[in-house]
């Protein structure tokens, strides 16, 4: 795993590299803090994860206001926004459920049993004066997920199952979640916005060459099953990480075999060796950067 963001703290980079070798590669759940465990998200929740994980990609460096905040403070700032706050809050809540295998709502402090908001409301309606846990008789409950300002440090924090997650913890959390589940994830928060926009245009140009066609998740699952012989119902329970790696590896293998046949028959010629479908170099989206106009010109000149 190569991490291209050189502005990322050394301690986080070292942790990610350790986790990659010892946890990510085996889809092993990652111990995070005080009993909290980060689980790989499965293909069943692929679309949900892609939508919800965007709250971990918020770039505080895009705004002057964000430069003065920590990543956690910037997330909370966006969660309190009148226009998009409810959406971002819902995304973050669901993401925490997916990665920590918890149900947002309340939990009994005595036995740690979880109750959804609806379940807690039903218990409250039955016993308005004192809610009692049906399992252990405990009468103290706490929200599974909530954020607040620490009165001593005056810093933003949030609780997950009663465990305090501060700004430093959150910096680790957001990176681990993304690298654990997305094998080709590139943290581009360090890249200039103009370069990002040019890169977006470059990708548009490239997609036009492919008629702008994209494949649905269902089509990708069927493609992996067709190429590998794996059962479709089994693929649903694969981690997103392994599924995406399978998909790209199958595509790379087919392209490599076609190119090799083309070379052997003389139908294809190339000045550089064909990249092997297994031994591929890690490349950043912005490596060897050329702006959109340069890229378009290079395509036109090749026609």
Coordinates of N, CA, C and O in Angstrom, one line a residue, residues 119-247:
X119 N -37.0 1.4 19.9 CA -37.2 0.5 21.0 C -37.1 1.2 22.3 O -37.9 0.9 23.3
X120 N -36.2 2.2 22.4 CA -36.1 3.0 23.6 C -37.4 3.8 23.9 O -37.9 4.0 25.0
X121 N -37.9 4.4 22.8 CA -39.1 5.2 22.8 C -40.3 4.3 23.3 O -41.1 4.8 24.2
X122 N -40.4 3.1 22.9 CA -41.5 2.2 23.3 C -41.3 1.9 24.8 O -42.4 1.8 25.5
X123 N -40.1 1.7 25.3 CA -39.9 1.4 26.7 C -40.2 2.7 27.5 O -40.8 2.6 28.6
X124 N -40.0 3.8 27.0 CA -40.2 5.1 27.6 C -41.7 5.3 27.7 O -42.2 5.8 28.8
X125 N -42.5 4.9 26.7 CA -43.9 5.1 26.7 C -44.6 4.2 27.7 O -45.6 4.5 28.4
X126 N -44.0 3.0 27.9 CA -44.5 2.0 28.9 C -44.2 2.5 30.3 O -45.0 2.2 31.2
X127 N -43.1 3.1 30.5 CA -42.6 3.5 31.9 C -42.0 4.9 31.8 O -40.8 5.0 31.8
X128 N -42.8 6.0 31.7 CA -42.3 7.3 31.5 C -41.4 7.8 32.6 O -40.5 8.6 32.4
X129 N -41.6 7.3 33.8 CA -40.8 7.8 35.0 C -39.5 7.2 35.1 O -38.5 7.9 35.4
X130 N -39.3 6.0 34.7 CA -38.0 5.3 34.8 C -38.0 4.1 33.8 O -38.7 3.1 33.9
X131 N -37.1 4.2 32.8 CA -36.9 3.2 31.8 C -36.0 2.1 32.4 O -34.9 2.4 33.0
X132 N -36.4 0.9 32.4 CA -35.7 -0.3 32.9 C -35.3 -1.2 31.8 O -36.1 -1.6 31.0
X133 N -34.0 -1.6 31.9 CA -33.5 -2.6 30.9 C -34.2 -4.0 31.1 O -34.2 -4.5 32.2
X134 N -34.8 -4.5 30.1 CA -35.6 -5.8 30.2 C -34.6 -7.0 30.5 O -35.1 -8.0 31.0
X135 N -33.3 -6.8 30.2 CA -32.4 -7.9 30.4 C -31.8 -8.0 31.8 O -31.6 -9.1 32.4
X136 N -31.4 -6.8 32.3 CA -30.6 -6.8 33.6 C -31.3 -5.9 34.7 O -30.8 -5.9 35.8
X137 N -32.3 -5.2 34.3 CA -33.0 -4.3 35.3 C -32.2 -3.0 35.5 O -32.6 -2.2 36.3
X138 N -31.2 -2.7 34.7 CA -30.5 -1.5 34.8 C -31.3 -0.3 34.4 O -32.2 -0.4 33.6
X139 N -31.1 0.8 35.1 CA -31.9 2.0 34.9 C -31.1 3.2 34.3 O -31.7 4.3 34.1
X140 N -29.8 3.0 34.0 CA -29.0 4.0 33.4 C -28.8 3.7 31.9 O -28.3 2.6 31.6
X141 N -29.1 4.7 31.1 CA -28.9 4.5 29.6 C -28.1 5.7 29.1 O -28.1 6.8 29.6
X142 N -27.4 5.4 28.0 CA -26.6 6.5 27.3 C -26.8 6.3 25.8 O -27.0 5.3 25.3
X143 N -26.7 7.5 25.1 CA -26.7 7.4 23.7 C -25.5 6.7 23.1 O -24.4 6.8 23.6
X144 N -25.8 5.9 22.1 CA -24.7 5.1 21.5 C -23.7 6.0 20.8 O -22.5 5.8 20.8
X145 N -24.2 7.0 20.2 CA -23.4 8.0 19.4 C -23.8 9.4 19.7 O -25.0 9.7 19.4
X146 N -22.9 10.2 20.2 CA -23.2 11.6 20.4 C -21.9 12.4 20.4 O -20.9 11.9 20.7
X147 N -22.0 13.7 20.0 CA -20.9 14.6 20.1 C -21.2 15.7 21.0 O -22.3 16.1 21.2
X148 N -20.1 16.3 21.5 CA -20.2 17.4 22.5 C -18.9 18.1 22.6 O -17.9 17.7 22.0
X149 N -18.8 19.2 23.4 CA -17.6 19.9 23.7 C -17.1 19.6 25.1 O -17.9 19.8 26.1
X150 N -15.9 19.1 25.2 CA -15.4 18.8 26.5 C -15.2 20.1 27.3 O -14.5 21.0 26.9
X151 N -15.8 20.1 28.5 CA -15.8 21.3 29.3 C -14.4 21.7 29.9 O -14.1 22.8 30.2
X152 N -13.6 20.7 30.0 CA -12.2 20.9 30.5 C -11.3 21.4 29.4 O -10.5 22.4 29.6
X153 N -11.3 20.7 28.3 CA -10.3 21.1 27.2 C -10.9 22.0 26.2 O -10.2 22.6 25.4
X154 N -12.3 22.2 26.2 CA -13.0 23.0 25.3 C -12.8 22.5 23.8 O -12.9 23.3 22.9
X155 N -12.6 21.2 23.7 CA -12.4 20.6 22.4 C -13.5 19.7 22.1 O -14.2 19.1 23.0
X156 N -13.9 19.6 20.8 CA -15.0 18.7 20.4 C -14.6 17.3 20.5 O -13.4 16.9 20.2
X157 N -15.5 16.4 21.0 CA -15.3 15.0 21.1 C -16.6 14.3 20.7 O -17.7 15.0 20.7
X158 N -16.6 13.0 20.5 CA -17.8 12.3 20.4 C -17.7 10.9 21.1 O -16.6 10.4 21.3
X159 N -18.8 10.4 21.5 CA -18.8 9.1 22.2 C -19.4 8.0 21.3 O -20.4 8.2 20.6
X160 N -18.7 6.9 21.3 CA -19.2 5.7 20.6 C -19.3 4.6 21.7 O -18.2 4.1 22.2
X161 N -20.5 4.1 22.0 CA -20.6 3.1 23.0 C -19.9 3.5 24.3 O -19.4 2.7 25.0
X162 N -20.0 4.8 24.6 CA -19.4 5.2 25.9 C -17.9 5.5 25.8 O -17.3 5.9 26.8
X163 N -17.2 5.2 24.7 CA -15.8 5.4 24.5 C -15.6 6.8 23.9 O -16.2 7.1 22.8
X164 N -14.7 7.6 24.5 CA -14.4 9.0 24.0 C -13.5 8.9 22.8 O -12.5 8.3 22.8
X165 N -13.9 9.6 21.7 CA -13.1 9.7 20.5 C -12.8 11.2 20.3 O -13.8 12.0 20.1
X166 N -11.6 11.6 20.5 CA -11.2 13.0 20.4 C -10.7 13.3 19.0 O -10.7 12.4 18.1
X167 N -10.2 14.5 18.8 CA -9.8 14.9 17.4 C -8.6 14.0 16.9 O -8.6 13.7 15.7
X168 N -7.7 13.7 17.8 CA -6.6 12.8 17.4 C -7.1 11.5 17.0 O -6.6 10.9 16.0
X169 N -8.0 10.9 17.8 CA -8.6 9.6 17.4 C -9.3 9.6 16.1 O -9.2 8.7 15.3
X170 N -10.0 10.7 15.9 CA -10.8 10.8 14.7 C -9.9 10.9 13.4 O -10.3 10.4 12.4
X171 N -8.8 11.6 13.5 CA -7.8 11.7 12.4 C -7.4 10.2 12.0 O -7.2 10.0 10.8
X172 N -7.2 9.4 13.0 CA -6.9 8.0 12.7 C -8.1 7.2 12.2 O -8.0 6.5 11.2
X173 N -9.2 7.4 12.8 CA -10.4 6.7 12.4 C -10.8 6.9 10.9 O -11.1 5.9 10.2
X174 N -10.8 8.2 10.5 CA -11.3 8.4 9.1 C -10.3 7.8 8.1 O -10.7 7.3 7.0
X175 N -9.0 7.8 8.4 CA -8.1 7.2 7.5 C -8.2 5.7 7.5 O -8.1 5.0 6.4
X176 N -8.3 5.1 8.7 CA -8.4 3.6 8.8 C -9.6 3.1 8.0 O -9.5 2.1 7.3
X177 N -10.8 3.7 8.2 CA -12.0 3.3 7.5 C -11.8 3.3 6.0 O -12.2 2.3 5.4
X178 N -11.2 4.3 5.5 CA -11.1 4.5 4.0 C -10.1 3.5 3.5 O -10.3 2.8 2.5
X179 N -8.9 3.4 4.1 CA -7.9 2.5 3.6 C -8.3 1.0 3.9 O -7.9 0.1 3.1
X180 N -9.0 0.7 4.9 CA -9.4 -0.6 5.2 C -10.4 -1.2 4.2 O -10.3 -2.4 3.8
X181 N -11.2 -0.3 3.6 CA -12.3 -0.8 2.7 C -12.1 -0.5 1.3 O -12.7 -1.1 0.4
X182 N -11.3 0.5 0.9 CA -11.1 0.9 -0.5 C -9.6 0.7 -0.9 O -8.8 1.6 -0.5
X183 N -9.3 -0.4 -1.6 CA -7.9 -0.7 -1.9 C -7.2 0.3 -2.8 O -6.0 0.5 -2.7
X184 N -8.0 1.1 -3.5 CA -7.4 2.1 -4.4 C -7.6 3.5 -3.9 O -7.5 4.5 -4.7
X185 N -8.0 3.7 -2.6 CA -8.2 5.0 -2.1 C -7.0 5.9 -2.1 O -5.9 5.4 -1.8
X186 N -7.1 7.1 -2.6 CA -6.0 8.1 -2.6 C -6.5 9.3 -1.8 O -7.5 9.9 -2.3
X187 N -5.9 9.7 -0.8 CA -6.2 10.9 0.0 C -5.6 12.1 -0.8 O -4.4 12.3 -0.9
X188 N -6.5 12.8 -1.5 CA -6.1 13.9 -2.3 C -6.4 15.3 -1.7 O -6.4 16.3 -2.4
X189 N -6.5 15.3 -0.4 CA -6.8 16.6 0.3 C -5.6 17.6 0.2 O -5.8 18.8 0.4
X190 N -4.4 17.1 -0.1 CA -3.3 17.9 -0.3 C -3.2 18.6 -1.6 O -2.3 19.4 -1.9
X191 N -4.0 18.1 -2.6 CA -3.9 18.6 -4.0 C -4.7 19.9 -4.2 O -5.8 20.0 -3.7
X192 N -4.1 20.8 -4.9 CA -4.7 22.0 -5.3 C -6.0 21.8 -6.0 O -6.2 20.9 -6.8
X193 N -7.0 22.6 -5.6 CA -8.4 22.4 -6.2 C -8.4 22.6 -7.7 O -9.2 21.9 -8.4
X194 N -7.6 23.5 -8.3 CA -7.5 23.7 -9.7 C -7.0 22.4 -10.4 O -7.5 22.0 -11.5
X195 N -6.0 21.8 -9.8 CA -5.5 20.5 -10.3 C -6.6 19.4 -10.3 O -6.7 18.6 -11.2
X196 N -7.3 19.4 -9.2 CA -8.4 18.4 -9.0 C -9.4 18.6 -10.1 O -9.9 17.6 -10.7
X197 N -9.8 19.8 -10.4 CA -10.8 20.1 -11.4 C -10.3 19.7 -12.8 O -11.0 19.1 -13.6
X198 N -9.0 20.0 -13.1 CA -8.4 19.6 -14.3 C -8.4 18.0 -14.5 O -8.7 17.5 -15.5
X199 N -8.1 17.4 -13.3 CA -8.1 15.9 -13.4 C -9.5 15.3 -13.6 O -9.7 14.3 -14.3
X200 N -10.5 16.0 -13.0 CA -11.9 15.6 -13.3 C -12.2 15.7 -14.7 O -12.8 14.8 -15.3
X201 N -11.8 16.8 -15.4 CA -12.1 17.0 -16.8 C -11.3 15.9 -17.6 O -11.8 15.4 -18.7
X202 N -10.1 15.6 -17.2 CA -9.3 14.6 -17.9 C -10.0 13.3 -17.8 O -10.1 12.5 -18.8
X203 N -10.6 12.9 -16.7 CA -11.3 11.7 -16.6 C -12.6 11.7 -17.5 O -13.0 10.6 -18.0
X204 N -13.2 12.8 -17.6 CA -14.4 13.0 -18.5 C -14.0 12.7 -19.9 O -14.7 12.0 -20.7
X205 N -12.8 13.2 -20.3 CA -12.3 13.0 -21.7 C -12.1 11.5 -21.9 O -12.5 10.9 -22.9
X206 N -11.5 10.8 -20.9 CA -11.2 9.4 -21.0 C -12.5 8.6 -21.1 O -12.6 7.6 -21.8
X207 N -13.5 9.0 -20.3 CA -14.8 8.2 -20.3 C -15.5 8.4 -21.6 O -16.2 7.5 -22.0
X208 N -15.3 9.5 -22.3 CA -15.9 9.6 -23.6 C -15.4 8.6 -24.6 O -16.1 8.1 -25.5
X209 N -14.1 8.3 -24.4 CA -13.6 7.2 -25.3 C -14.2 5.9 -25.0 O -14.1 5.0 -25.8
X210 N -14.8 5.7 -23.8 CA -15.5 4.5 -23.5 C -17.0 4.6 -23.5 O -17.7 3.9 -22.9
X211 N -17.4 5.7 -24.3 CA -18.8 6.0 -24.5 C -19.5 6.4 -23.2 O -20.7 6.3 -23.1
X212 N -18.7 6.7 -22.2 CA -19.3 7.2 -20.9 C -20.1 6.1 -20.2 O -20.9 6.4 -19.3
X213 N -19.8 4.8 -20.5 CA -20.6 3.7 -20.0 C -20.1 3.3 -18.6 O -18.9 3.3 -18.4
X214 N -20.9 3.1 -17.6 CA -20.5 2.6 -16.3 C -21.3 1.4 -16.0 O -22.4 1.1 -16.6
X215 N -20.8 0.6 -15.1 CA -21.5 -0.7 -14.7 C -22.1 -0.6 -13.3 O -21.5 0.0 -12.4
X216 N -23.3 -1.1 -13.2 CA -24.0 -1.1 -11.8 C -23.3 -2.1 -10.9 O -22.5 -3.0 -11.4
X217 N -23.6 -2.1 -9.6 CA -23.0 -3.0 -8.7 C -23.4 -4.4 -9.1 O -22.6 -5.4 -9.0
X218 N -24.7 -4.6 -9.4 CA -25.1 -5.9 -9.8 C -24.4 -6.5 -11.0 O -24.0 -7.7 -11.0
X219 N -24.1 -5.6 -12.0 CA -23.3 -6.1 -13.2 C -21.9 -6.5 -12.8 O -21.4 -7.5 -13.3
X220 N -21.3 -5.7 -11.8 CA -19.9 -6.0 -11.4 C -19.9 -7.4 -10.7 O -19.0 -8.1 -10.8
X221 N -20.9 -7.6 -9.8 CA -21.0 -8.9 -9.1 C -21.1 -10.0 -10.1 O -20.4 -11.1 -9.9
X222 N -22.0 -9.9 -11.1 CA -22.2 -10.9 -12.1 C -20.9 -11.2 -12.9 O -20.5 -12.3 -13.2
X223 N -20.2 -10.1 -13.2 CA -18.9 -10.2 -13.9 C -17.9 -10.9 -13.2 O -17.2 -11.8 -13.7
X224 N -17.7 -10.6 -11.9 CA -16.8 -11.4 -11.0 C -17.1 -12.8 -11.0 O -16.3 -13.7 -11.1
X225 N -18.4 -13.1 -10.8 CA -18.9 -14.5 -10.7 C -18.6 -15.2 -12.0 O -18.2 -16.4 -12.0
X226 N -18.9 -14.6 -13.1 CA -18.7 -15.2 -14.5 C -17.2 -15.5 -14.7 O -16.9 -16.6 -15.3
X227 N -16.3 -14.6 -14.3 CA -14.9 -14.8 -14.6 C -14.2 -15.7 -13.6 O -13.2 -16.4 -14.0
X228 N -14.7 -15.9 -12.4 CA -14.1 -16.7 -11.4 C -14.7 -18.0 -11.1 O -14.1 -18.9 -10.6
X229 N -16.0 -18.1 -11.4 CA -16.8 -19.2 -11.0 C -17.3 -19.2 -9.5 O -17.9 -20.2 -9.1
X230 N -17.1 -18.1 -8.8 CA -17.6 -17.9 -7.5 C -19.1 -17.8 -7.5 O -19.7 -17.3 -8.4
X231 N -19.7 -18.3 -6.4 CA -21.2 -18.2 -6.3 C -21.6 -16.7 -6.0 O -21.0 -16.1 -5.1
X232 N -22.6 -16.3 -6.7 CA -23.1 -14.9 -6.5 C -23.5 -14.7 -5.0 O -23.1 -13.6 -4.4
X233 N -24.2 -15.6 -4.4 CA -24.6 -15.4 -3.0 C -23.4 -15.4 -2.1 O -23.5 -14.8 -1.0
X234 N -22.3 -16.0 -2.4 CA -21.1 -15.9 -1.6 C -20.4 -14.5 -1.7 O -19.9 -14.0 -0.7
X235 N -20.5 -13.9 -2.9 CA -19.8 -12.6 -3.2 C -20.5 -11.5 -2.3 O -19.8 -10.6 -1.9
X236 N -21.8 -11.7 -2.1 CA -22.5 -10.7 -1.3 C -21.8 -10.5 0.1 O -21.8 -9.4 0.7
X237 N -21.2 -11.5 0.6 CA -20.6 -11.5 1.9 C -19.1 -11.2 1.9 O -18.4 -11.2 2.9
X238 N -18.5 -11.0 0.7 CA -17.1 -10.6 0.6 C -16.9 -9.2 1.1 O -17.9 -8.4 1.1
X239 N -15.7 -8.9 1.6 CA -15.5 -7.5 2.0 C -15.4 -6.7 0.7 O -15.1 -7.2 -0.4
X240 N -15.8 -5.4 0.8 CA -15.7 -4.5 -0.3 C -14.3 -4.5 -0.9 O -14.1 -4.4 -2.1
X241 N -13.3 -4.5 0.0 CA -11.9 -4.4 -0.4 C -11.6 -5.6 -1.3 O -11.1 -5.4 -2.4
X242 N -11.9 -6.8 -0.9 CA -11.5 -8.0 -1.8 C -12.4 -8.0 -3.0 O -11.9 -8.4 -4.1
X243 N -13.6 -7.6 -3.0 CA -14.5 -7.6 -4.2 C -13.9 -6.6 -5.2 O -13.8 -7.0 -6.4
X244 N -13.5 -5.4 -4.8 CA -12.9 -4.4 -5.7 C -11.6 -4.9 -6.3 O -11.3 -4.7 -7.5
X245 N -10.8 -5.6 -5.5 CA -9.5 -6.1 -6.0 C -9.8 -7.3 -6.9 O -9.0 -7.4 -7.9
X246 N -10.8 -8.1 -6.7 CA -11.1 -9.2 -7.6 C -11.5 -8.6 -9.0 O -11.1 -9.1 -10.0
X247 N -12.4 -7.6 -8.9 CA -12.9 -7.0 -10.1 C -11.8 -6.4 -11.0 O -11.7 -6.7 -12.2

